[in-house]
Structures are given as C-alpha cells and as structure tokens.
PDB file of C-alpha atoms in Angstrom:
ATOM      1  CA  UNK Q  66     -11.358  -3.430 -21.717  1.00  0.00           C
ATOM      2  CA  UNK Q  67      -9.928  -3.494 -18.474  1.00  0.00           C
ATOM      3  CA  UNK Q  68      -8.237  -0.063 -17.310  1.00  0.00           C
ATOM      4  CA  UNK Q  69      -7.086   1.557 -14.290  1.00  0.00           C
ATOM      5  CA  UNK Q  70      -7.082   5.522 -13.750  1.00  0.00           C
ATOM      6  CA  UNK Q  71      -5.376   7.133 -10.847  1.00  0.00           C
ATOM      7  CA  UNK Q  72      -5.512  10.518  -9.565  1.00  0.00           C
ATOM      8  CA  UNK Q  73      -4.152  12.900  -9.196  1.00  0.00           C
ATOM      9  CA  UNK Q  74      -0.449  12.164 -11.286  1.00  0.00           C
ATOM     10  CA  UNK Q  75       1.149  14.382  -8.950  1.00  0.00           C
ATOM     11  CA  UNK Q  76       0.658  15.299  -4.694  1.00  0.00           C
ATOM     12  CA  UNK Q  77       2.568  17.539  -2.754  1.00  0.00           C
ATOM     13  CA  UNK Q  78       2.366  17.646   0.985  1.00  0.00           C
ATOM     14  CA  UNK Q  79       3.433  19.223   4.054  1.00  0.00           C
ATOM     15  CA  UNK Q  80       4.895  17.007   6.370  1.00  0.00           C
ATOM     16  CA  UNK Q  81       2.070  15.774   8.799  1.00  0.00           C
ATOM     17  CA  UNK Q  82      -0.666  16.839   6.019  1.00  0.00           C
ATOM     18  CA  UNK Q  83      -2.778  13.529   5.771  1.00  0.00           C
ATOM     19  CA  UNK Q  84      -4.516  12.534   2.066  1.00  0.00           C
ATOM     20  CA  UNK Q  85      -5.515  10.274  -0.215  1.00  0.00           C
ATOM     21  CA  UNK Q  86      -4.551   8.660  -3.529  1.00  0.00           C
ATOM     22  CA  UNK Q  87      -7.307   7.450  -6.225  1.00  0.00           C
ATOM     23  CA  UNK Q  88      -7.321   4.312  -8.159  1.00  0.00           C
ATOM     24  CA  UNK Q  89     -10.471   3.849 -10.307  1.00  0.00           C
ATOM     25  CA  UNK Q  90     -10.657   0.334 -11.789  1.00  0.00           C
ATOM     26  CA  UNK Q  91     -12.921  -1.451 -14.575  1.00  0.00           C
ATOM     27  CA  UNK Q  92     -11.866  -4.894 -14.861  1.00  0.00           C
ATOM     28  CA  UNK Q  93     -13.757  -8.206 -15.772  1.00  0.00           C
ATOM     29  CA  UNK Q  94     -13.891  -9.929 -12.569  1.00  0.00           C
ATOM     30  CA  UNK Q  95     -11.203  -8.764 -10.217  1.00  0.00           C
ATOM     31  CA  UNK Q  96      -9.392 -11.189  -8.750  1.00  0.00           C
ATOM     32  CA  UNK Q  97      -7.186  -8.588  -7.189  1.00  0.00           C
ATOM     33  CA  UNK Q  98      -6.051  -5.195  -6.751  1.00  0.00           C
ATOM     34  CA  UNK Q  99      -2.045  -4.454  -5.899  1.00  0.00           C
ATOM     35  CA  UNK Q 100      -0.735  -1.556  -4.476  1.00  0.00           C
ATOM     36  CA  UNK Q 101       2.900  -0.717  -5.120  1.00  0.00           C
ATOM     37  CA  UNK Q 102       5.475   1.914  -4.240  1.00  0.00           C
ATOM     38  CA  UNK Q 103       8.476   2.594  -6.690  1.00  0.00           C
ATOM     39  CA  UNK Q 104      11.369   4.909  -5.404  1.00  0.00           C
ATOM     40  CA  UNK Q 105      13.415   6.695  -8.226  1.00  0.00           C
ATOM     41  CA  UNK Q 106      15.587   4.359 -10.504  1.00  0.00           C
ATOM     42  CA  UNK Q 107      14.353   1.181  -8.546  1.00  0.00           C
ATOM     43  CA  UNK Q 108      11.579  -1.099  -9.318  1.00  0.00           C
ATOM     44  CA  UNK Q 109       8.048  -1.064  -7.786  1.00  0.00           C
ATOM     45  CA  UNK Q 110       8.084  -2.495  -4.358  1.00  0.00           C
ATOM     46  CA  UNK Q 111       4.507  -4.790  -3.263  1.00  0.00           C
ATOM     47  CA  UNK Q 112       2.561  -3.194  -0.570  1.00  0.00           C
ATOM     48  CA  UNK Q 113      -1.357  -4.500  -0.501  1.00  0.00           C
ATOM     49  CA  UNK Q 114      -3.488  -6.596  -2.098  1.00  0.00           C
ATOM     50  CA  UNK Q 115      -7.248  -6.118  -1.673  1.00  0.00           C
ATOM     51  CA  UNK Q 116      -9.470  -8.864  -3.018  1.00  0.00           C
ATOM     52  CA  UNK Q 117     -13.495  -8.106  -2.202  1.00  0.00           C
ATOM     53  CA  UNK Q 118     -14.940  -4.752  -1.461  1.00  0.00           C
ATOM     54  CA  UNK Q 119     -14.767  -3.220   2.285  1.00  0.00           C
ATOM     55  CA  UNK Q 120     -11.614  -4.983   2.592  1.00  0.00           C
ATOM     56  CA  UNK Q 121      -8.607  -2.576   4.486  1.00  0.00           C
ATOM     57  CA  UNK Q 122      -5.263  -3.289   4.844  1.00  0.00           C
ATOM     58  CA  UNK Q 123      -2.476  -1.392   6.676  1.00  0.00           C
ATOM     59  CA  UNK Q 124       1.203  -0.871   7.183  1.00  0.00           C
ATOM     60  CA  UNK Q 125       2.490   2.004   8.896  1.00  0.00           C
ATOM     61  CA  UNK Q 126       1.306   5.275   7.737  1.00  0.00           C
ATOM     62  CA  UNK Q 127      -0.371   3.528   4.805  1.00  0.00           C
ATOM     63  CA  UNK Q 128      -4.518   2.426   5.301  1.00  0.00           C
ATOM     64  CA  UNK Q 129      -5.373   0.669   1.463  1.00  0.00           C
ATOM     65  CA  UNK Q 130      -9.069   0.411   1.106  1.00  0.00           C
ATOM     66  CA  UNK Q 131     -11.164  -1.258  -1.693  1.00  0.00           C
ATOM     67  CA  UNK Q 132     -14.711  -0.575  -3.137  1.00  0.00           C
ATOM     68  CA  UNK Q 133     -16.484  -1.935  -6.476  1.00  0.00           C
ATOM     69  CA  UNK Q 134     -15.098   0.538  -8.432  1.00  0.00           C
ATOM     70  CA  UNK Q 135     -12.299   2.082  -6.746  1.00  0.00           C
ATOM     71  CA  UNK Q 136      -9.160   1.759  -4.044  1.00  0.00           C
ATOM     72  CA  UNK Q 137      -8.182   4.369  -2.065  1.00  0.00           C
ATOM     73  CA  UNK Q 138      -4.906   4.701  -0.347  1.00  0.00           C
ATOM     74  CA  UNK Q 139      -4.934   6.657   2.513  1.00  0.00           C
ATOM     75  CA  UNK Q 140      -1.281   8.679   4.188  1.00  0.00           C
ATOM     76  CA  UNK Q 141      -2.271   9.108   7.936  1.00  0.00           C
ATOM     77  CA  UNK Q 142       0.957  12.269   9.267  1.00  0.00           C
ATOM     78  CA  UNK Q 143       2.912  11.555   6.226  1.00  0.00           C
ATOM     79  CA  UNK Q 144       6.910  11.844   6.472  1.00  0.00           C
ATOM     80  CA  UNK Q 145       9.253  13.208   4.063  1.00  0.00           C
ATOM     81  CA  UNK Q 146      10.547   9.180   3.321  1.00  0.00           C
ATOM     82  CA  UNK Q 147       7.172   8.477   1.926  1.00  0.00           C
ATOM     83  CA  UNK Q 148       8.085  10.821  -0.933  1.00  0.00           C
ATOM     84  CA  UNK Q 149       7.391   8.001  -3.818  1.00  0.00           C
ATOM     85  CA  UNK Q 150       5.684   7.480  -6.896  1.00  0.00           C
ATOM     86  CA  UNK Q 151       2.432   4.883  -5.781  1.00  0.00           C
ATOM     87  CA  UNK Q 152       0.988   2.211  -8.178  1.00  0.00           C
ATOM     88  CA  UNK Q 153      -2.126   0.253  -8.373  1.00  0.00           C
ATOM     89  CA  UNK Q 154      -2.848  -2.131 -10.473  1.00  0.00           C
ATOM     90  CA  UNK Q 155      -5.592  -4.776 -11.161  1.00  0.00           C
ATOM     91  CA  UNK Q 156      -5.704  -8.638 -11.930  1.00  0.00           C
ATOM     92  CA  UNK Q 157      -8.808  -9.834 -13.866  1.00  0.00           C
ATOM     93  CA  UNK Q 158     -10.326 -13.321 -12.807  1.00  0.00           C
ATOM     94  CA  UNK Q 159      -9.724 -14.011 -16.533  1.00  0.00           C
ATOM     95  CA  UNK Q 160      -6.124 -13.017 -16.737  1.00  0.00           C
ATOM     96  CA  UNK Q 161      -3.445 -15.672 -15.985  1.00  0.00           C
ATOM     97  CA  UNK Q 162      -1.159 -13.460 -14.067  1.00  0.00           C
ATOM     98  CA  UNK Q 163      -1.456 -10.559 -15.490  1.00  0.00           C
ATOM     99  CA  UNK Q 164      -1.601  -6.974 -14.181  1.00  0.00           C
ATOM    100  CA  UNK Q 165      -2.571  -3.727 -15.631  1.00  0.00           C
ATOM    101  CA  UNK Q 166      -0.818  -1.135 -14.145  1.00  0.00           C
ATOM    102  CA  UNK Q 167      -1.997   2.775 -13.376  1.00  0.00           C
ATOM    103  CA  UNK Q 168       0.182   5.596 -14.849  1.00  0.00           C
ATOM    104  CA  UNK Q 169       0.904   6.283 -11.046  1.00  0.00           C
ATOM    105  CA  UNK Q 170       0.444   8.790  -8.261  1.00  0.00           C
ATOM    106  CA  UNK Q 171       3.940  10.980  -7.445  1.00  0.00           C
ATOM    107  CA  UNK Q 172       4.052  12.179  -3.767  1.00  0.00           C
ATOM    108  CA  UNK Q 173       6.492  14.568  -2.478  1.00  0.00           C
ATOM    109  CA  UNK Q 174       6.289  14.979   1.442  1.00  0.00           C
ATOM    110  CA  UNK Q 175       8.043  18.370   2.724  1.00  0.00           C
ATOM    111  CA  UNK Q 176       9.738  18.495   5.748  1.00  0.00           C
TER     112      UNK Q 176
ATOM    113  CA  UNK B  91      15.538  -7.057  -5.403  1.00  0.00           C
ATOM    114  CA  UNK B  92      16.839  -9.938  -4.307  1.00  0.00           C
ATOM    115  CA  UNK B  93      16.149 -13.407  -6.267  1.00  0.00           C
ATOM    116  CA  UNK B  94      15.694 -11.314  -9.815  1.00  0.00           C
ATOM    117  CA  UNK B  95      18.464  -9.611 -11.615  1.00  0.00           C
ATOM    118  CA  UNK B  96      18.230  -7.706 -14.853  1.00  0.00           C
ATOM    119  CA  UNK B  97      21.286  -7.101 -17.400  1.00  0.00           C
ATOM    120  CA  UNK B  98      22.318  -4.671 -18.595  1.00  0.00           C
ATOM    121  CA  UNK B  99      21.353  -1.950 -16.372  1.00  0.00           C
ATOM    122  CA  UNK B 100      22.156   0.142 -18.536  1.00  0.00           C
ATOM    123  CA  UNK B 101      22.209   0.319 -22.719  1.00  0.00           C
ATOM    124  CA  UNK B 102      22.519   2.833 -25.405  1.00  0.00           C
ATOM    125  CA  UNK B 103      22.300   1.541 -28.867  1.00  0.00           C
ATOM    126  CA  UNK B 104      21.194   2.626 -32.629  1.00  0.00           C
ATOM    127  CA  UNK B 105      18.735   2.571 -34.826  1.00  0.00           C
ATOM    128  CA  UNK B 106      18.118  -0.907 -36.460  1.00  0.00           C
ATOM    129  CA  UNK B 107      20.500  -3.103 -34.242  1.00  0.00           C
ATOM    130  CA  UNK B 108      19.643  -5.787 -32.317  1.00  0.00           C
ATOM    131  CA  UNK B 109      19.327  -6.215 -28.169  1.00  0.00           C
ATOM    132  CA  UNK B 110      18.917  -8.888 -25.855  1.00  0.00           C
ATOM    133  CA  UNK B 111      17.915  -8.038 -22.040  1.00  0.00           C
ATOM    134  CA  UNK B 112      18.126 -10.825 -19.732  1.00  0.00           C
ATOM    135  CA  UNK B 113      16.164 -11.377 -16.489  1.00  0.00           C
ATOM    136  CA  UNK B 114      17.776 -14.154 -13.921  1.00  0.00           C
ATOM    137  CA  UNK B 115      15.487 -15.193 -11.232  1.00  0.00           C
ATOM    138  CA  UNK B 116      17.005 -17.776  -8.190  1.00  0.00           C
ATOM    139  CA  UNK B 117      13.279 -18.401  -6.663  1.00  0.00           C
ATOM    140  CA  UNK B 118      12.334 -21.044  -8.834  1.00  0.00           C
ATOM    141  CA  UNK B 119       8.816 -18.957  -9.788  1.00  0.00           C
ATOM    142  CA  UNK B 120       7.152 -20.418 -12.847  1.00  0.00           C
ATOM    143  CA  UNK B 121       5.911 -17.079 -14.021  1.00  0.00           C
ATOM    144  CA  UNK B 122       7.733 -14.275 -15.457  1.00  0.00           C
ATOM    145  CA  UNK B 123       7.197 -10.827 -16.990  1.00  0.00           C
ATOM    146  CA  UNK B 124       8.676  -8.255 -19.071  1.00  0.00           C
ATOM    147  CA  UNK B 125       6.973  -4.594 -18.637  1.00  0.00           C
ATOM    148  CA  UNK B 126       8.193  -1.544 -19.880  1.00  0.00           C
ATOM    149  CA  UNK B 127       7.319   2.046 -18.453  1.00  0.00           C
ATOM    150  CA  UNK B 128       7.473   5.396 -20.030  1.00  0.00           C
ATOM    151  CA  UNK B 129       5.669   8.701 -18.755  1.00  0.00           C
ATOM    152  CA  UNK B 130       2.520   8.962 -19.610  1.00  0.00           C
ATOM    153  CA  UNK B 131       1.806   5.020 -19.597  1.00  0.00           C
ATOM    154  CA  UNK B 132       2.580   3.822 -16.541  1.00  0.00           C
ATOM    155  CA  UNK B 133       3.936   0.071 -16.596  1.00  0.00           C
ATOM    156  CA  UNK B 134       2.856  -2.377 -19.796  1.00  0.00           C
ATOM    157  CA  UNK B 135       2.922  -5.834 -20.629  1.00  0.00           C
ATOM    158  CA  UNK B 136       5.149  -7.069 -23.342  1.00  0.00           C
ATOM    159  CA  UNK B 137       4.898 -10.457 -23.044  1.00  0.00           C
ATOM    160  CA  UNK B 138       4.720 -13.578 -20.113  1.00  0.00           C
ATOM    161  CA  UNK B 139       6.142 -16.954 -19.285  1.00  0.00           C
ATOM    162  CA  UNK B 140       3.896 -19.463 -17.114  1.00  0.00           C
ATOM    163  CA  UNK B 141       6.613 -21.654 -17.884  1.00  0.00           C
ATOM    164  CA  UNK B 142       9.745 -23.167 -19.802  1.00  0.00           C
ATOM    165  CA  UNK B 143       9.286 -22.485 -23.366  1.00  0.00           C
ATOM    166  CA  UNK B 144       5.736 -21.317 -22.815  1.00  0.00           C
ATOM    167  CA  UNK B 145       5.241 -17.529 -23.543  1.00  0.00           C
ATOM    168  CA  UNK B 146       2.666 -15.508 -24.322  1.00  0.00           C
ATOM    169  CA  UNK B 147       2.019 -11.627 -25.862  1.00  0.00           C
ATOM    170  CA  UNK B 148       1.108  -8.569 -23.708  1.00  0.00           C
ATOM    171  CA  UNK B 149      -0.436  -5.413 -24.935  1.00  0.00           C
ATOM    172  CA  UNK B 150       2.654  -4.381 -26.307  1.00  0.00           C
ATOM    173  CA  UNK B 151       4.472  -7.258 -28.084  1.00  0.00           C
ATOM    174  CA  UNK B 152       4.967  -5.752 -30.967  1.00  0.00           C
ATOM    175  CA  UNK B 153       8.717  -5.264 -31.949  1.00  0.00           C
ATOM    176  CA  UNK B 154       9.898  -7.716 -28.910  1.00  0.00           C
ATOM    177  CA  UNK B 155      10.509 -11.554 -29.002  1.00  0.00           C
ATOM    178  CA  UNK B 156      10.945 -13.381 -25.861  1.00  0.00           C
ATOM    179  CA  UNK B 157      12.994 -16.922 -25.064  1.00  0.00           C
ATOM    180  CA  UNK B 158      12.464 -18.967 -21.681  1.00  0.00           C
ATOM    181  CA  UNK B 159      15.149 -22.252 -22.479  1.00  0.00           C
ATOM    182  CA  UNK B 160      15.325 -22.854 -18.478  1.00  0.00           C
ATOM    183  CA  UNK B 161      13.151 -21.738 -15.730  1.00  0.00           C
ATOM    184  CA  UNK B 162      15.624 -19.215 -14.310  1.00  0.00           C
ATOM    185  CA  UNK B 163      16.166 -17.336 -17.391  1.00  0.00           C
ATOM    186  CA  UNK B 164      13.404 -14.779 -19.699  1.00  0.00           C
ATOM    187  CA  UNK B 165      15.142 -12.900 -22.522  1.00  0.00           C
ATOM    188  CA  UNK B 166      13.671 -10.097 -24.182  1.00  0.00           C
ATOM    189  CA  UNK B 167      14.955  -9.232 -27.658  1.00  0.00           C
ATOM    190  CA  UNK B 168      14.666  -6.111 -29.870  1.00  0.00           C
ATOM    191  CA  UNK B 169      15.163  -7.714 -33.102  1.00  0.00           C
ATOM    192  CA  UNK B 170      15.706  -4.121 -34.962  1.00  0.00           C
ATOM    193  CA  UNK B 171      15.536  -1.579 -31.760  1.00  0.00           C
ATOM    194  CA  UNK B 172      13.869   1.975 -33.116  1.00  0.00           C
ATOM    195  CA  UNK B 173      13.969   5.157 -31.036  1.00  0.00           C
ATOM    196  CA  UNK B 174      10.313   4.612 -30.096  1.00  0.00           C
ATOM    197  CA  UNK B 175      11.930   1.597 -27.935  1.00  0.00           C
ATOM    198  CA  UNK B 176      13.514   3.381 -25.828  1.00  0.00           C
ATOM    199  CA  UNK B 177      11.992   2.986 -22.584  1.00  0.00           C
ATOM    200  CA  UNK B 178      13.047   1.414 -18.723  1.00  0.00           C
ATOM    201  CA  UNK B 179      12.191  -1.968 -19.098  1.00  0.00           C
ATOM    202  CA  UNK B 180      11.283  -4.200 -15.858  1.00  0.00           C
ATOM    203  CA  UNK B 181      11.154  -8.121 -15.106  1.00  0.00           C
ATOM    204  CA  UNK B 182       9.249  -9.348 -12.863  1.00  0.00           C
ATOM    205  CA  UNK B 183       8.200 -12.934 -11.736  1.00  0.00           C
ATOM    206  CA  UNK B 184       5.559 -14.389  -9.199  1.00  0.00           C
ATOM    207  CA  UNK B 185       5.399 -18.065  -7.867  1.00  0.00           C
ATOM    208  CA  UNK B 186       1.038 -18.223  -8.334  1.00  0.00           C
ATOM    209  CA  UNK B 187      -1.022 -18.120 -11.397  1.00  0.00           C
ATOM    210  CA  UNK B 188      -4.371 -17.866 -12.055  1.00  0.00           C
ATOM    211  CA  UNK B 189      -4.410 -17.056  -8.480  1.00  0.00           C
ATOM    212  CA  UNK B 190      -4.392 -13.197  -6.980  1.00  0.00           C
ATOM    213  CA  UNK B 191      -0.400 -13.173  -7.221  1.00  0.00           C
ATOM    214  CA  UNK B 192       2.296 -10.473  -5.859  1.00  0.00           C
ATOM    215  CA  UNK B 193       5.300 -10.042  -8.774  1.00  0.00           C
ATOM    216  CA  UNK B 194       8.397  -9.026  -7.241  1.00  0.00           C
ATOM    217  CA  UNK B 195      10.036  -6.670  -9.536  1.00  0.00           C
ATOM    218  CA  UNK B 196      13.936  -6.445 -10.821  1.00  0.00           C
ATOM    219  CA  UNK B 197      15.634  -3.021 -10.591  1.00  0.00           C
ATOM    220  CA  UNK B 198      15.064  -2.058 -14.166  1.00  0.00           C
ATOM    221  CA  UNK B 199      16.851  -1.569 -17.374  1.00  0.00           C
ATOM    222  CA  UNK B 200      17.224   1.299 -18.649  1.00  0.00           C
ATOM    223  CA  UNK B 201      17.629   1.569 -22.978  1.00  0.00           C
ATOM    224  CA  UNK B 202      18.340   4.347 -25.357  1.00  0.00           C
ATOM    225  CA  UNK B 203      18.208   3.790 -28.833  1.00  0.00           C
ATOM    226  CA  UNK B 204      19.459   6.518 -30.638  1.00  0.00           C
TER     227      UNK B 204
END
C-alpha cells in the first residue's frame, strides 16, 4: 500500500534557526514526489516536484531533496512568513493522477 | 486560486440532508479532484475525473457521489450528510495524467453537519 509519513507534525523555530522536515515514502514506482505549503484557511500551494533520487530543487529559503525512501525539505535562516503547515505527497507510476498526501509538518517561525 | 473556485465556502447542515459542493475550473484541465482533510489524516481522495462523465473512486468514496456533465464543472454530493462528514473539503485539478502532474488547489470548503 502506498503511504507517506512525515515528521515531526509540529516544528517550532527561532527566527534564523535552520532545520529540516521528513517525508518517508513507500510507493509502487514513484513517478513523483510534491511538496506543498498550505497557509491557514487556504488551500495547499505547489512548491517542488522531485522525480529520481539525488535530485534538489530550490526556491528561496526552501532546498527539497529526494532519496529512495525519503524527501527532505530543508529551511536555510527561516523567517517568521514561513510559518506554514508543509505537505508532501507521492504519485505512483501506477496511479493516474493521483496523490497521497502526508498528514503534514506545522512550522511556526518566531521572530 | 485563480482558475478554480469552490461553492459554498462555507456550509452548516443536519443530519440526513442532502449537499452538493461545486468546483468551477476556467483552465480547461481534464483532470479533477475532490479531497477532504481532517486532523489526523492529512488530505484524502474521494473520488477523480480524467474527463467529462468519466469518474472514478478514491480511498474514501464512501458516502459521496460525484457528477462531471461539462469539463468546467465536478460536483460532489452528500446524498444523506452524517456528522462524521464534516470535514474541509478541497478541489483540485491538473492539466497531465499519467504523467508526474502539479494540482492546483481551490480555497476549500468548509462543512458542518450537525
């Protein structure tokens, strides 16, 4: 069964404190892995897709990064606007479509 | 969210009636999605379009019906909502199939069932 686990549910940081966000993936075949950001009462906004392992991609303070088994997302000097709650999700090579969503990482940057 | 609207926004209803939630898309995508999200679960699947009058179940149909009569328009219906429906429910649609696709989400609707 494909599933996606991310950790932790909840990160609070100092403003300037860098870290990382887990997304542990089994899927059958991955044909792509989706990060998202969704703000409070709005939908999830696109960020990244990874497709093959060692692939990066960046924007801004964000650095996504893919292995076989898990995506990291990386918050290089994190500002109190990147306060979100982040979502990856997966799309299996046998899926039309389709992607299974994470439960979600909330981040709260501090001024 | 532009190109996708949801309606309503906003719904409170009771216990055995029915409700319809519409999604509107202006980018001409053949693909569109209703997911619902509730703590705890994150975002799930309720059902898909890859086209007019073609739909398919998610991994949480159960309860829901959809309709896709033109390719602009998905409708979700409750037939009988229960309380365990309420949730914030989310349409989203993406021009590429079986392809690594980005779906650009609508806002969200938000329904309590009392």
């Amino acid at each position: 069964e494909d599933q996606v686990t991310q950790s932790p549910e909840a990160l609070r940081l100092q403003e300037g404190e860098s870290s990382s966000l887990n997304c542990s993936y089994t899927v059958s075949g991955l044909r792509g892995l989706f990060w998202y950001r969704q703000d409070p009462g709005k939908g999830p906004e696109f960020l990244f897709t990874l497709y093959s392992a060692g692939e990066e991609k960046e924007k801004e303070r964000l650095k996504a990064t893919l292995t076989k088994k898990e995506s990291f997302l990386h918050i290089t000097a994190p500002k109190p606007e990147d306060s979100a709650t982040y979502l990856c999700a997966v799309q299996a090579s046998s899926n039309t479509g389709k992607l299974i969503f994470g439960q979600g990482t909330t981040l709260q940057v501090k001024p | 969210d532009a190109g996708i609207t949801q309606s309503p926004r906003h719904k409170v209803t009771e216990t055995g009636t029915p409700v319809t939630l519409r999604c509107h898309q202006t980018e001409n995508h053949r693909y569109m999605y209703w997911y619902r999200q509730d703590p705890g679960h994150g975002l799930r699947l309720i059902h898909y379009s890859y086209g007019v009058k073609d739909t398919d179940k998610g991994e949480v149909s159960d309860g829901y019906s959809v309709s896709r009569s033109k390719t602009e328009d998905f409708l979700l219906t409750l037939e009988s909502a229960t309380s365990s429906q309420t949730s914030v429910y989310f349409c989203a649609i993406s021009g590429r199939g079986a392809g690594a696709n980005v779906l650009t989400f609508g806002a969200g609707s938000r329904l309590t069932v009392l």
